[in-house]
Coordinates of C-alpha atoms in Angstrom, one line a residue:
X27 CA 8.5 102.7 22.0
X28 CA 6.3 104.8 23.8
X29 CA 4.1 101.4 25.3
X30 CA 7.0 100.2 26.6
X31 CA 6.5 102.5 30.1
X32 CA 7.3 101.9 33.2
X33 CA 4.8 101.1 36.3
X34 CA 6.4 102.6 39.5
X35 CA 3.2 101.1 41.5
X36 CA 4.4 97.8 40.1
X37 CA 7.9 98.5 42.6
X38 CA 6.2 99.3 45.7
X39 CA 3.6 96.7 45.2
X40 CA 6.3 94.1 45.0
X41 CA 8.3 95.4 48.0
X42 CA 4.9 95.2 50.3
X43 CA 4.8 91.6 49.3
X44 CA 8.4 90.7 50.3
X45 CA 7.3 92.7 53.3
X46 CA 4.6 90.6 54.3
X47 CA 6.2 87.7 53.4
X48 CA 9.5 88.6 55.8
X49 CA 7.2 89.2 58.4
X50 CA 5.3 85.6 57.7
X51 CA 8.6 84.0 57.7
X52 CA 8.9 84.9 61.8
X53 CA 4.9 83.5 62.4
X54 CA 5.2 80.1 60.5
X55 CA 7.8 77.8 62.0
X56 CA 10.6 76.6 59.8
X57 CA 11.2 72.6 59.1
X58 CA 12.5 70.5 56.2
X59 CA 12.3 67.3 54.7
X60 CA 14.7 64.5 53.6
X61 CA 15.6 64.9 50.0
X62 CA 16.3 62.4 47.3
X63 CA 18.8 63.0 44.2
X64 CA 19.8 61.0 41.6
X65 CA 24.1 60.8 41.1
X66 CA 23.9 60.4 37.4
X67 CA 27.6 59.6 37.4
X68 CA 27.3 57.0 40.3
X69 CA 24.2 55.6 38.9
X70 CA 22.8 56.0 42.5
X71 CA 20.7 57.9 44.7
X72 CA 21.6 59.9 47.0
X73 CA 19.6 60.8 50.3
X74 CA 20.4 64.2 52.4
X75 CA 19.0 64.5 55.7
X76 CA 19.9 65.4 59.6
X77 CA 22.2 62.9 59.7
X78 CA 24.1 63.5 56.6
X79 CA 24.3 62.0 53.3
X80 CA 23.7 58.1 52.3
X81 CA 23.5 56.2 49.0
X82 CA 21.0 53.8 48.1
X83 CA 20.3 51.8 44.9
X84 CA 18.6 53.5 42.2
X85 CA 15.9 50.9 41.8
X86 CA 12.0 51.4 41.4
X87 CA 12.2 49.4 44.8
X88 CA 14.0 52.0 46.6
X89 CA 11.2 54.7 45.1
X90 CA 8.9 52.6 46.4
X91 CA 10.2 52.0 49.8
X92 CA 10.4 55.6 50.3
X93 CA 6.8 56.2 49.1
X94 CA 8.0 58.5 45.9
X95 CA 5.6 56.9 43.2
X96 CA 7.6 58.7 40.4
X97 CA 9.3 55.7 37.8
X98 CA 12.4 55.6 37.7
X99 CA 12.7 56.9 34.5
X100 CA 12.1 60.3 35.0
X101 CA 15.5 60.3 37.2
X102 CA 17.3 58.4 34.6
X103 CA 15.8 60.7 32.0
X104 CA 16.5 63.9 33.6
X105 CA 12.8 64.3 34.8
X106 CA 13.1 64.9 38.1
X107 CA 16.4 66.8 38.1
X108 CA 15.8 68.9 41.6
X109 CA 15.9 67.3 44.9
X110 CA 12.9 65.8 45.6
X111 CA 11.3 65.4 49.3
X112 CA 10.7 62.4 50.5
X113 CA 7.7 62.0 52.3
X114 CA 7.2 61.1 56.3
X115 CA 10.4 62.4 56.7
X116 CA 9.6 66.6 57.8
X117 CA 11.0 67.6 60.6
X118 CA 10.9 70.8 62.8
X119 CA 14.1 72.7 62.1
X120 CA 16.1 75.9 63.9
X121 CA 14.4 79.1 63.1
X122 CA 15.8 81.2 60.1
X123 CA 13.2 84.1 59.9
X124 CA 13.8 86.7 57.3
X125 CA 15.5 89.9 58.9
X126 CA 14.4 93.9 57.8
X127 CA 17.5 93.5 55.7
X128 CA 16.4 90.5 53.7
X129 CA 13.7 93.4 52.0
X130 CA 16.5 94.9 50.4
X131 CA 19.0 91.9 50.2
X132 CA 16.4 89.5 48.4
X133 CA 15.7 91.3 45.4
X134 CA 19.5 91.8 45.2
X135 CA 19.8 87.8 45.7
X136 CA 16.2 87.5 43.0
X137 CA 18.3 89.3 40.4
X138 CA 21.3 87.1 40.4
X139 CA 19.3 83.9 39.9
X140 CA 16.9 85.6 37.5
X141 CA 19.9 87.0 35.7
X142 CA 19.3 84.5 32.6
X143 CA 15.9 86.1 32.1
X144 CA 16.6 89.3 32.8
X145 CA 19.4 89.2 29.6
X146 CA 17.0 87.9 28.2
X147 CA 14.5 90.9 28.7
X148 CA 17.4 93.3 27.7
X149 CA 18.9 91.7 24.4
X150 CA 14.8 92.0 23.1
X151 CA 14.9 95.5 23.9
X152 CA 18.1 96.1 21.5
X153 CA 16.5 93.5 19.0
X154 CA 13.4 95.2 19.0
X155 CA 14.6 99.1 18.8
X156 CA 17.2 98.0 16.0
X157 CA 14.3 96.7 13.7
X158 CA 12.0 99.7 14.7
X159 CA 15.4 102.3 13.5
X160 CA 15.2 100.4 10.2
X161 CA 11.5 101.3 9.4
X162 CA 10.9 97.9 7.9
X163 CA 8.4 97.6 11.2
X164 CA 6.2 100.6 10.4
X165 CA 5.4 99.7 6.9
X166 CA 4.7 96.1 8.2
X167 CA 2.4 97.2 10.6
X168 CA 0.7 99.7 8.2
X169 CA 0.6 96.8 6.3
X170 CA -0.9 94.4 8.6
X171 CA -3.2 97.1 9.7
X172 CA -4.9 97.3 6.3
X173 CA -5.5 93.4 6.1
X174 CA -6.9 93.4 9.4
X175 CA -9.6 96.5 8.3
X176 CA -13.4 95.4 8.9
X177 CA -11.6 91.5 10.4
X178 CA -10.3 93.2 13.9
X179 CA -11.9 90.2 16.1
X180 CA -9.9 88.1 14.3
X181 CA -6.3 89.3 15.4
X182 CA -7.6 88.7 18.9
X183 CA -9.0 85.2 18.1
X184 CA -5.9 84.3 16.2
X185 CA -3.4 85.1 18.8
X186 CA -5.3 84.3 22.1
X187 CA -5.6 80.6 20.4
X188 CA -2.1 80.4 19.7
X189 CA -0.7 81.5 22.8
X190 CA -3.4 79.1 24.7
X191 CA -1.8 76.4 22.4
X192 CA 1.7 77.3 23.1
X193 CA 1.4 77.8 26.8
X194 CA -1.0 73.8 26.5
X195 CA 1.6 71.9 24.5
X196 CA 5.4 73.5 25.4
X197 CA 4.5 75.5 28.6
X198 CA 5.1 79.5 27.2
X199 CA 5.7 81.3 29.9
X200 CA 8.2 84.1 29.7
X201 CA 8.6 83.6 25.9
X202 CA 5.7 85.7 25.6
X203 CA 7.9 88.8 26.7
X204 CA 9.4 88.9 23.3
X205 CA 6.0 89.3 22.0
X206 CA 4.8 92.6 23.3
X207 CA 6.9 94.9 21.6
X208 CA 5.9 92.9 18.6
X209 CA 2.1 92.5 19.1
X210 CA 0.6 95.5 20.9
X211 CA 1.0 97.9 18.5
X212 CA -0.6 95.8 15.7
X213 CA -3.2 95.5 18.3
X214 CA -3.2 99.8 19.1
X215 CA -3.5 100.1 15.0
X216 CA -6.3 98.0 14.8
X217 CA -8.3 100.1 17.3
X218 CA -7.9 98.3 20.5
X219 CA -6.8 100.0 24.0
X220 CA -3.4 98.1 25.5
X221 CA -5.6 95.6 28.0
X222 CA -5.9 93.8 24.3
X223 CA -3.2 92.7 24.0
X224 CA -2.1 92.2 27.6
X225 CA -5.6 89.8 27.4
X226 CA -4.5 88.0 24.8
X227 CA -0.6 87.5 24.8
X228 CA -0.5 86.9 28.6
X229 CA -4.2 85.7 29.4
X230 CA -3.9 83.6 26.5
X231 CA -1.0 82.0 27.9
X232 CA -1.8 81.4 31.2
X233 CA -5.4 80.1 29.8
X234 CA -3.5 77.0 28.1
X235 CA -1.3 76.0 30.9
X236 CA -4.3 75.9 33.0
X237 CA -5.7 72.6 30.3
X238 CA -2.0 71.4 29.6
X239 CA -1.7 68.8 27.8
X240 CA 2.0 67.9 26.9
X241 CA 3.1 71.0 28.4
X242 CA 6.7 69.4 29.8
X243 CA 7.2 71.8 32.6
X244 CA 3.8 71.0 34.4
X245 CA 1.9 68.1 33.3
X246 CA 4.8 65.8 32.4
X247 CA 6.8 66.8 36.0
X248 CA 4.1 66.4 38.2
X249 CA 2.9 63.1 36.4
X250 CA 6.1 61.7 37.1
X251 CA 6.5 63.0 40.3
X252 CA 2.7 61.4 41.3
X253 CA 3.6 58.0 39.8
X254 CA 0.8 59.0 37.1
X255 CA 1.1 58.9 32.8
X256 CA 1.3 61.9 31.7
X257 CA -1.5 60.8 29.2
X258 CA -3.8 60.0 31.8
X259 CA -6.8 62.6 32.0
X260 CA -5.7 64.4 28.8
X261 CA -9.4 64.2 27.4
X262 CA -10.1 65.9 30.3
X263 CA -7.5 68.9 30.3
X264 CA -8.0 69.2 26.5
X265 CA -11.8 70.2 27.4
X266 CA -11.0 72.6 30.2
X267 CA -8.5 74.0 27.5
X268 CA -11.5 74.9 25.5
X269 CA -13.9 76.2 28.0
X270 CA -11.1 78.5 28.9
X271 CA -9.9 79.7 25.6
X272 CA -14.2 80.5 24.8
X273 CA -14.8 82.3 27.9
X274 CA -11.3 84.6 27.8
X275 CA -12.5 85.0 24.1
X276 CA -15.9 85.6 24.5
X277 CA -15.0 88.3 27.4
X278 CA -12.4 89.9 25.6
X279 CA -14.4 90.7 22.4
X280 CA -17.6 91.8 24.9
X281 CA -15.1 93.8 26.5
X282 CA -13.9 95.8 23.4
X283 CA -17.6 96.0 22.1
X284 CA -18.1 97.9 25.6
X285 CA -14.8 100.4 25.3
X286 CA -15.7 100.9 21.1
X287 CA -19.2 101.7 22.3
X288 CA -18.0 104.2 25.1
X289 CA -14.3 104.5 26.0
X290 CA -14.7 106.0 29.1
X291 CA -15.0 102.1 29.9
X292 CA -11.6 101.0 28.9
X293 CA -9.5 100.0 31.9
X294 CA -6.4 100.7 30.1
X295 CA -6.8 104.2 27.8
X296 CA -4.8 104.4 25.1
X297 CA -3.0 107.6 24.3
X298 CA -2.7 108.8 21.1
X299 CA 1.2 108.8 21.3
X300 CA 1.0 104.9 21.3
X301 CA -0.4 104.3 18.6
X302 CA 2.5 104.4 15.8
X303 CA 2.3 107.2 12.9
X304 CA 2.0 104.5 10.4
X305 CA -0.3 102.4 11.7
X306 CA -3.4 104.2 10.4
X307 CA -5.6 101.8 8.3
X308 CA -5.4 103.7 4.7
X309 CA -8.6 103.6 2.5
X310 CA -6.8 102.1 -0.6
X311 CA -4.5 99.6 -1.4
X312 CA -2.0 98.5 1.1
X313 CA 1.6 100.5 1.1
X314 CA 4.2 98.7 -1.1
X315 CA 6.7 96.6 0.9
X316 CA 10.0 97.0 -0.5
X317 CA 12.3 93.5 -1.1
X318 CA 14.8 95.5 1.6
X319 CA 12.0 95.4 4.2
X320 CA 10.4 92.2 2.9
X321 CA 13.7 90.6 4.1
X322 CA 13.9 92.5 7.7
X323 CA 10.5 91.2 8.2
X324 CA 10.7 87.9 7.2
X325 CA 13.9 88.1 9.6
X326 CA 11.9 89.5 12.2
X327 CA 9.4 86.5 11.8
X328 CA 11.6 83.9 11.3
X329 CA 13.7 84.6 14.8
X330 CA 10.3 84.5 16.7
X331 CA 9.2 81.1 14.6
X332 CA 12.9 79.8 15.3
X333 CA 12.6 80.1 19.1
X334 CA 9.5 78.5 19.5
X335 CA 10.6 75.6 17.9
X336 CA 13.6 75.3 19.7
X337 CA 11.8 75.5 23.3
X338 CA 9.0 73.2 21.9
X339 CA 11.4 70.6 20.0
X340 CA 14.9 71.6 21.2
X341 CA 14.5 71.8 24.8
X342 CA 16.4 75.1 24.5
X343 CA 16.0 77.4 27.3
X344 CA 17.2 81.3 28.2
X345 CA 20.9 81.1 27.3
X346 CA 19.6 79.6 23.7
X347 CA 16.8 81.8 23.0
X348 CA 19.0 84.8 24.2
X349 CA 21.8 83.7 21.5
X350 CA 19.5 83.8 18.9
X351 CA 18.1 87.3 19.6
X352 CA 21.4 88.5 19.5
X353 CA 22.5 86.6 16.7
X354 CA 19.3 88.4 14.9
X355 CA 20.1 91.3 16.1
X356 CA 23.1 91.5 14.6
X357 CA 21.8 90.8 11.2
X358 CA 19.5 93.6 11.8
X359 CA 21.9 95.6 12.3
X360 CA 23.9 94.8 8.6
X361 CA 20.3 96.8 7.5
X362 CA 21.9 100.0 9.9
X363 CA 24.1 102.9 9.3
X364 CA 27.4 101.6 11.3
X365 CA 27.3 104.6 13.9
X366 CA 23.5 104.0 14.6
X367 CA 23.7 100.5 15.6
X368 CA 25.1 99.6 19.2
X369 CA 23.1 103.2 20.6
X370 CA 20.3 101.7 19.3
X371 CA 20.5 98.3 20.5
X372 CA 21.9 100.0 24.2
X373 CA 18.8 102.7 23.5
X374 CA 16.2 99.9 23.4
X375 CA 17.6 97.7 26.2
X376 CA 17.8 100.4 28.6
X377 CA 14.1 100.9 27.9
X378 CA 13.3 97.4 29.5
X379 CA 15.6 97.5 32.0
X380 CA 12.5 98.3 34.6
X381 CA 10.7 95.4 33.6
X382 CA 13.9 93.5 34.2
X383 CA 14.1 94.7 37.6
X384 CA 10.5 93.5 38.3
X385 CA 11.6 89.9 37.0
X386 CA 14.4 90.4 39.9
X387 CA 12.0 91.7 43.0
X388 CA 9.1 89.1 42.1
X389 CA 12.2 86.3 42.4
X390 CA 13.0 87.9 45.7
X391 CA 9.9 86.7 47.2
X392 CA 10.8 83.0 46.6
X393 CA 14.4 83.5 48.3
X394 CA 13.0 85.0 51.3
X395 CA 10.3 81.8 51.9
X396 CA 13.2 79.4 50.4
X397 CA 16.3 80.8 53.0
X398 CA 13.6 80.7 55.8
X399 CA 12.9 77.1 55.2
X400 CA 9.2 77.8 56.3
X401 CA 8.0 76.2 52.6
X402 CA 8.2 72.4 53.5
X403 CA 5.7 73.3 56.2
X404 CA 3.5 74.8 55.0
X405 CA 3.2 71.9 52.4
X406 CA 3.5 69.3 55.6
X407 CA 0.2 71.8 57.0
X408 CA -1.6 71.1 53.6
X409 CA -1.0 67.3 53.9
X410 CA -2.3 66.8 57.3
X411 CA -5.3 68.9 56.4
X412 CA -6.1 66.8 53.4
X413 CA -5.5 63.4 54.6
X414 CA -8.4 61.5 55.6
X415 CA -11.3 64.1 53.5
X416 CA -13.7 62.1 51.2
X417 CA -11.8 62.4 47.5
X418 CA -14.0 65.1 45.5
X419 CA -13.4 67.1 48.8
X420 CA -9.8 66.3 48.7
X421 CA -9.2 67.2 45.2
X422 CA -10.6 70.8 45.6
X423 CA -8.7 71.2 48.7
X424 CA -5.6 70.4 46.8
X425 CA -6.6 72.5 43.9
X426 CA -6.7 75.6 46.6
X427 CA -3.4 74.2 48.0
X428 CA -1.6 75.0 45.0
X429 CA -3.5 78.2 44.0
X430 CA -2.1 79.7 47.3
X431 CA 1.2 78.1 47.2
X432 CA 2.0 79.4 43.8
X433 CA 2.7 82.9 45.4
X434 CA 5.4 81.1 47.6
X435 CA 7.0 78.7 44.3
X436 CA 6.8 80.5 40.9
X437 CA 9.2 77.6 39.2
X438 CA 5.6 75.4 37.4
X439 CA 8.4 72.4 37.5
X440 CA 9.9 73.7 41.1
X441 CA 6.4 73.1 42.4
X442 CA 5.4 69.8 41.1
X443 CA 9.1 68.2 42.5
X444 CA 8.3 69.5 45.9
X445 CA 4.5 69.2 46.5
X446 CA 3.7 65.7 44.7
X447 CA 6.2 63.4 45.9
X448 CA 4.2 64.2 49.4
X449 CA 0.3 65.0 48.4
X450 CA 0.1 61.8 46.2
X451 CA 0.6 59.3 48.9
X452 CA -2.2 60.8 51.0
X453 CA -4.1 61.3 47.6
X454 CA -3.7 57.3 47.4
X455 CA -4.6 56.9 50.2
X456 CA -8.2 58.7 50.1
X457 CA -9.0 57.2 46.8
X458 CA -7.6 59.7 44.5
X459 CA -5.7 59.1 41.1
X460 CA -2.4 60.6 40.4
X461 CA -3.8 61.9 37.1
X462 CA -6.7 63.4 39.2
X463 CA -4.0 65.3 41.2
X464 CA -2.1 66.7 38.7
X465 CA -5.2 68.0 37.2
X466 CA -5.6 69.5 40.8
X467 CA -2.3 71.4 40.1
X468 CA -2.6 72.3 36.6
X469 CA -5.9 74.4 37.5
X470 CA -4.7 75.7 40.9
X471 CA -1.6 77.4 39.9
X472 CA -2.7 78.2 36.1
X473 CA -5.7 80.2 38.0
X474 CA -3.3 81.9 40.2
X475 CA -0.5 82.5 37.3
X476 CA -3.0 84.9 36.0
X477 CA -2.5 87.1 38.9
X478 CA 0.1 86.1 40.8
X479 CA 2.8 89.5 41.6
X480 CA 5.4 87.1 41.6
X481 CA 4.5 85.3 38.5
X482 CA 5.5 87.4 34.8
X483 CA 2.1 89.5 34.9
X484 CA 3.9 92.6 36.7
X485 CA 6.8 92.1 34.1
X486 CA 4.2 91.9 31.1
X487 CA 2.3 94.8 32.6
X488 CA 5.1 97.2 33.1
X489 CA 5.4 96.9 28.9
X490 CA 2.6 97.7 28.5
X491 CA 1.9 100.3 31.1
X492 CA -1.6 98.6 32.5
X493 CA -2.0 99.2 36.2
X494 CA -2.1 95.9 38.3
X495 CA -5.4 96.6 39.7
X496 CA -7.1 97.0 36.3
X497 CA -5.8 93.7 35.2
X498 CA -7.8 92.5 38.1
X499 CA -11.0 94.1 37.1
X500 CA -10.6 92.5 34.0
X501 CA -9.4 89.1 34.7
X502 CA -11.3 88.2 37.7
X503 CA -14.9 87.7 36.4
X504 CA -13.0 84.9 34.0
X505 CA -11.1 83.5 36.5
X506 CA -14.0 82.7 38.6
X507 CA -16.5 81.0 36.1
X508 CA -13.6 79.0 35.4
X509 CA -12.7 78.2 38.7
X510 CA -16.0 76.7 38.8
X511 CA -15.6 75.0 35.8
X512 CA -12.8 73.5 37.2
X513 CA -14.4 72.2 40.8
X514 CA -16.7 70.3 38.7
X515 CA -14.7 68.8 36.3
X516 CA -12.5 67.6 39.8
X517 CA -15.9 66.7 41.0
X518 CA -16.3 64.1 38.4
X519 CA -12.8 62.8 38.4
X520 CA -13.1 61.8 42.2

């Protein structure tokens, strides 16, 4: 598909960042902290630290001792399945600063432990081009098209909301890859230039995680990690959820009013290649569907239905979702003539194997600030600063905390298992609640997902071929009246 391009500017931009952060790696001293595991087989935890590794009961006592507030459950359960740092215990370690050659060997190292989301990126691409060969797509979208004549404002309210819902309740994240090829050009037939659907897939997204609610991967880690119910400030969340769903809403639609009223205001043109053949909206009835497509698209739908379910109720994760693309795709393909199929399905992998490749560099950046070991002190920095600060002073300080760390910990889950276990006993300590904290989180790093280079926007804009900087010229008046929804709403939870 021709709006699946590439963005060379996304490359170099990512390889400036793992520049600068090489070069931050040799200013920022390295250290580490103690860490805490939980031997599932043993029934026991396991402490790893300078002087080697010791056992010690797995008791709430022993959590408690060590000034972890998380229950015990959420070892037990599988919670809090990464090492977590125990706090008091960072210490000034030998210097591992990044070398030149760590700019070229980090993507390399990024790739492999993005691998399961890069297949994941490719097998779409082959789902995707076989159900575009069979046609069934173009008379659904001409279809859809029709339906949506006179009611455009409606496609973007209908999928901003559920994406906000999905990335609130089950954390969607890079689910919403598999969504582009689907969505933007129903979005291009209905008149719309491709920041649309960039606005509403990803913004949408990133807008929900920022009011998570049962979203597993942020609210439920880090309220286990800060010894807080996950319950605790939901009422609070849920109405920052809908502040931010109305103002990306309300911004969107002004900003399609603008571009309809005079395109040389749109921020990402669209071409007249992009928009597909069939998706004109035709003055009469709607084209007949056949019962050969009708069962190719409700195949198509059902796949996409089928993996949200699964990573909402399931707990399925790349390797699943993956399986059932190529399981799909393999059906698709029954609807094929038998020489067209596998070219097709290589044909439209290789046509995301650049946004795959971003995935990979954007990992990189972690490895680099990971392998120097200069994270834990940055985070032992951010506690000092904090500790003693009266708490609605605290709270905002944390919230900035985690909207600059972000760039250094893209894992939502990865964060919350390293930073809480050592902000909430200082939190504590200045009168903040764990709940309070965690909101803290949720808004710094859902403000900074929606920019963030190492994050899935570069990925999502490199399908869409939507230059970074224009994403910024879009996003940032919304991010900052919500930032400043968000200082007061910590404001009156201190």
């Amino acid at each position: 598909m021709s709006i699946l391009r590439r963005a060379p500017s996304v490359y170099a931009l990512l390889f400036a960042i793992l520049a600068i952060t090489a070069v931050a790696t040799w200013l920022i001293p390295a250290g580490e902290h103690d860490r805490l595991t939980y031997d599932k087989a043993g029934a026991a935890f396991v402490m790893t630290g300078s002087g080697g590794e010791r056992l010690a009961p797995a008791t709430q006592q022993t959590l408690d001792q060590l000034g972890i507030r998380a229950p015990l459950a959420s070892f037990v359960d599988g919670t809090a399945s990464r090492p977590v740092p125990i706090p008091g215990s960072y210490r000034r370690t030998d210097a591992k600063p990044a070398s030149p050659l760590a700019i070229l060997t980090a993507p390399v190292a990024g790739m492999v432990a993005a691998a399961d989301i890069i297949f994941f990126v490719l097998v779409i691409g082959g789902f995707v081009a076989l159900f575009n060969r069979s046609g069934a797509f173009d008379a659904g979208l001409a279809s859809l098209a029709h339906r949506f004549r006179g009611r455009e404002y409606w496609l973007i309210a209908i999928v901003t909301i559920l994406m906000a819902t999905g990335g609130a309740t089950f954390g969607m994240a890079e689910e919403t890859l598999a969504f582009y090829p689907l969505l933007a050009p129903v979005f291009l037939a209905a008149g719309y230039d491709r920041m649309v659907p960039l606005a509403a897939i990803y913004g949408g997204s990133q807008i929900g995680v920022i009011g998570s609610m049962t979203n597993p991967f942020s609210t439920i880690i880090a309220s286990a990690a800060a010894g807080a119910s996950w319950t605790d400030g939901i009422v609070a969340r849920g109405a920052i959820w809908l502040i931010a769903v109305a103002l990306l809403l309300a911004w969107t639609i002004r900003y399609t009013s603008l571009v309809r009223r005079d395109p040389a205001r749109s921020l990402a043109p669209t071409a007249v290649a992009d928009v597909p053949a069939t998706a004109e909206v035709h003055a009469g009835a709607p084209p007949a569907l056949t019962p050969r497509v009708k069962v190719m698209l409700l195949l198509f739908a059902a796949t996409f239905a089928v993996m949200i379910f699964g990573v909402a109720r399931l707990g399925w994760w790349f390797s699943e979702m993956t399986a059932l693309f190529l399981g799909a795709a393999i059906l698709l393909g029954l609807f094929q003539p038998a020489g067209d199929r596998t070219e097709t399905f290589l044909k439209g992998a290789r046509d995301l194997l650049g946004v795959g490749m971003v995935v990979g560099l954007a990992r990189g950046v972690t490895v680099i600030l990971e392998g120097s070991r200069v994270d834990a002190t940055i985070i032992d920095w951010a506690s000092r600063l904090l500790a003693g600060t009266p708490p609605s002073l605290f709270l905002i300080g944390a919230m900035a905390f985690f909207f600059v760390f972000c760039l250094a910990i893209a894992s939502s889950s990865g964060m919350a298992l390293l930073t809480m276990p050592l902000l909430s006993p200082v939190a504590a300590a200045v009168g903040v609640s764990g709940s309070a904290l965690v909101s803290a989180y949720l808004f710094g790093q859902g403000l900074m997902n929606l920019i963030a280079p190492v994050g899935l926007i570069l990925p999502s804009l490199a399908m869409l071929g939507v230059g970074y900087g224009a994403w910024l010229r879009f996003i940032t008046p919304v991010m900052a009246v919500l930032a400043l929804c968000c200082i007061a709403a910590l404001a009156m939870a201190a």
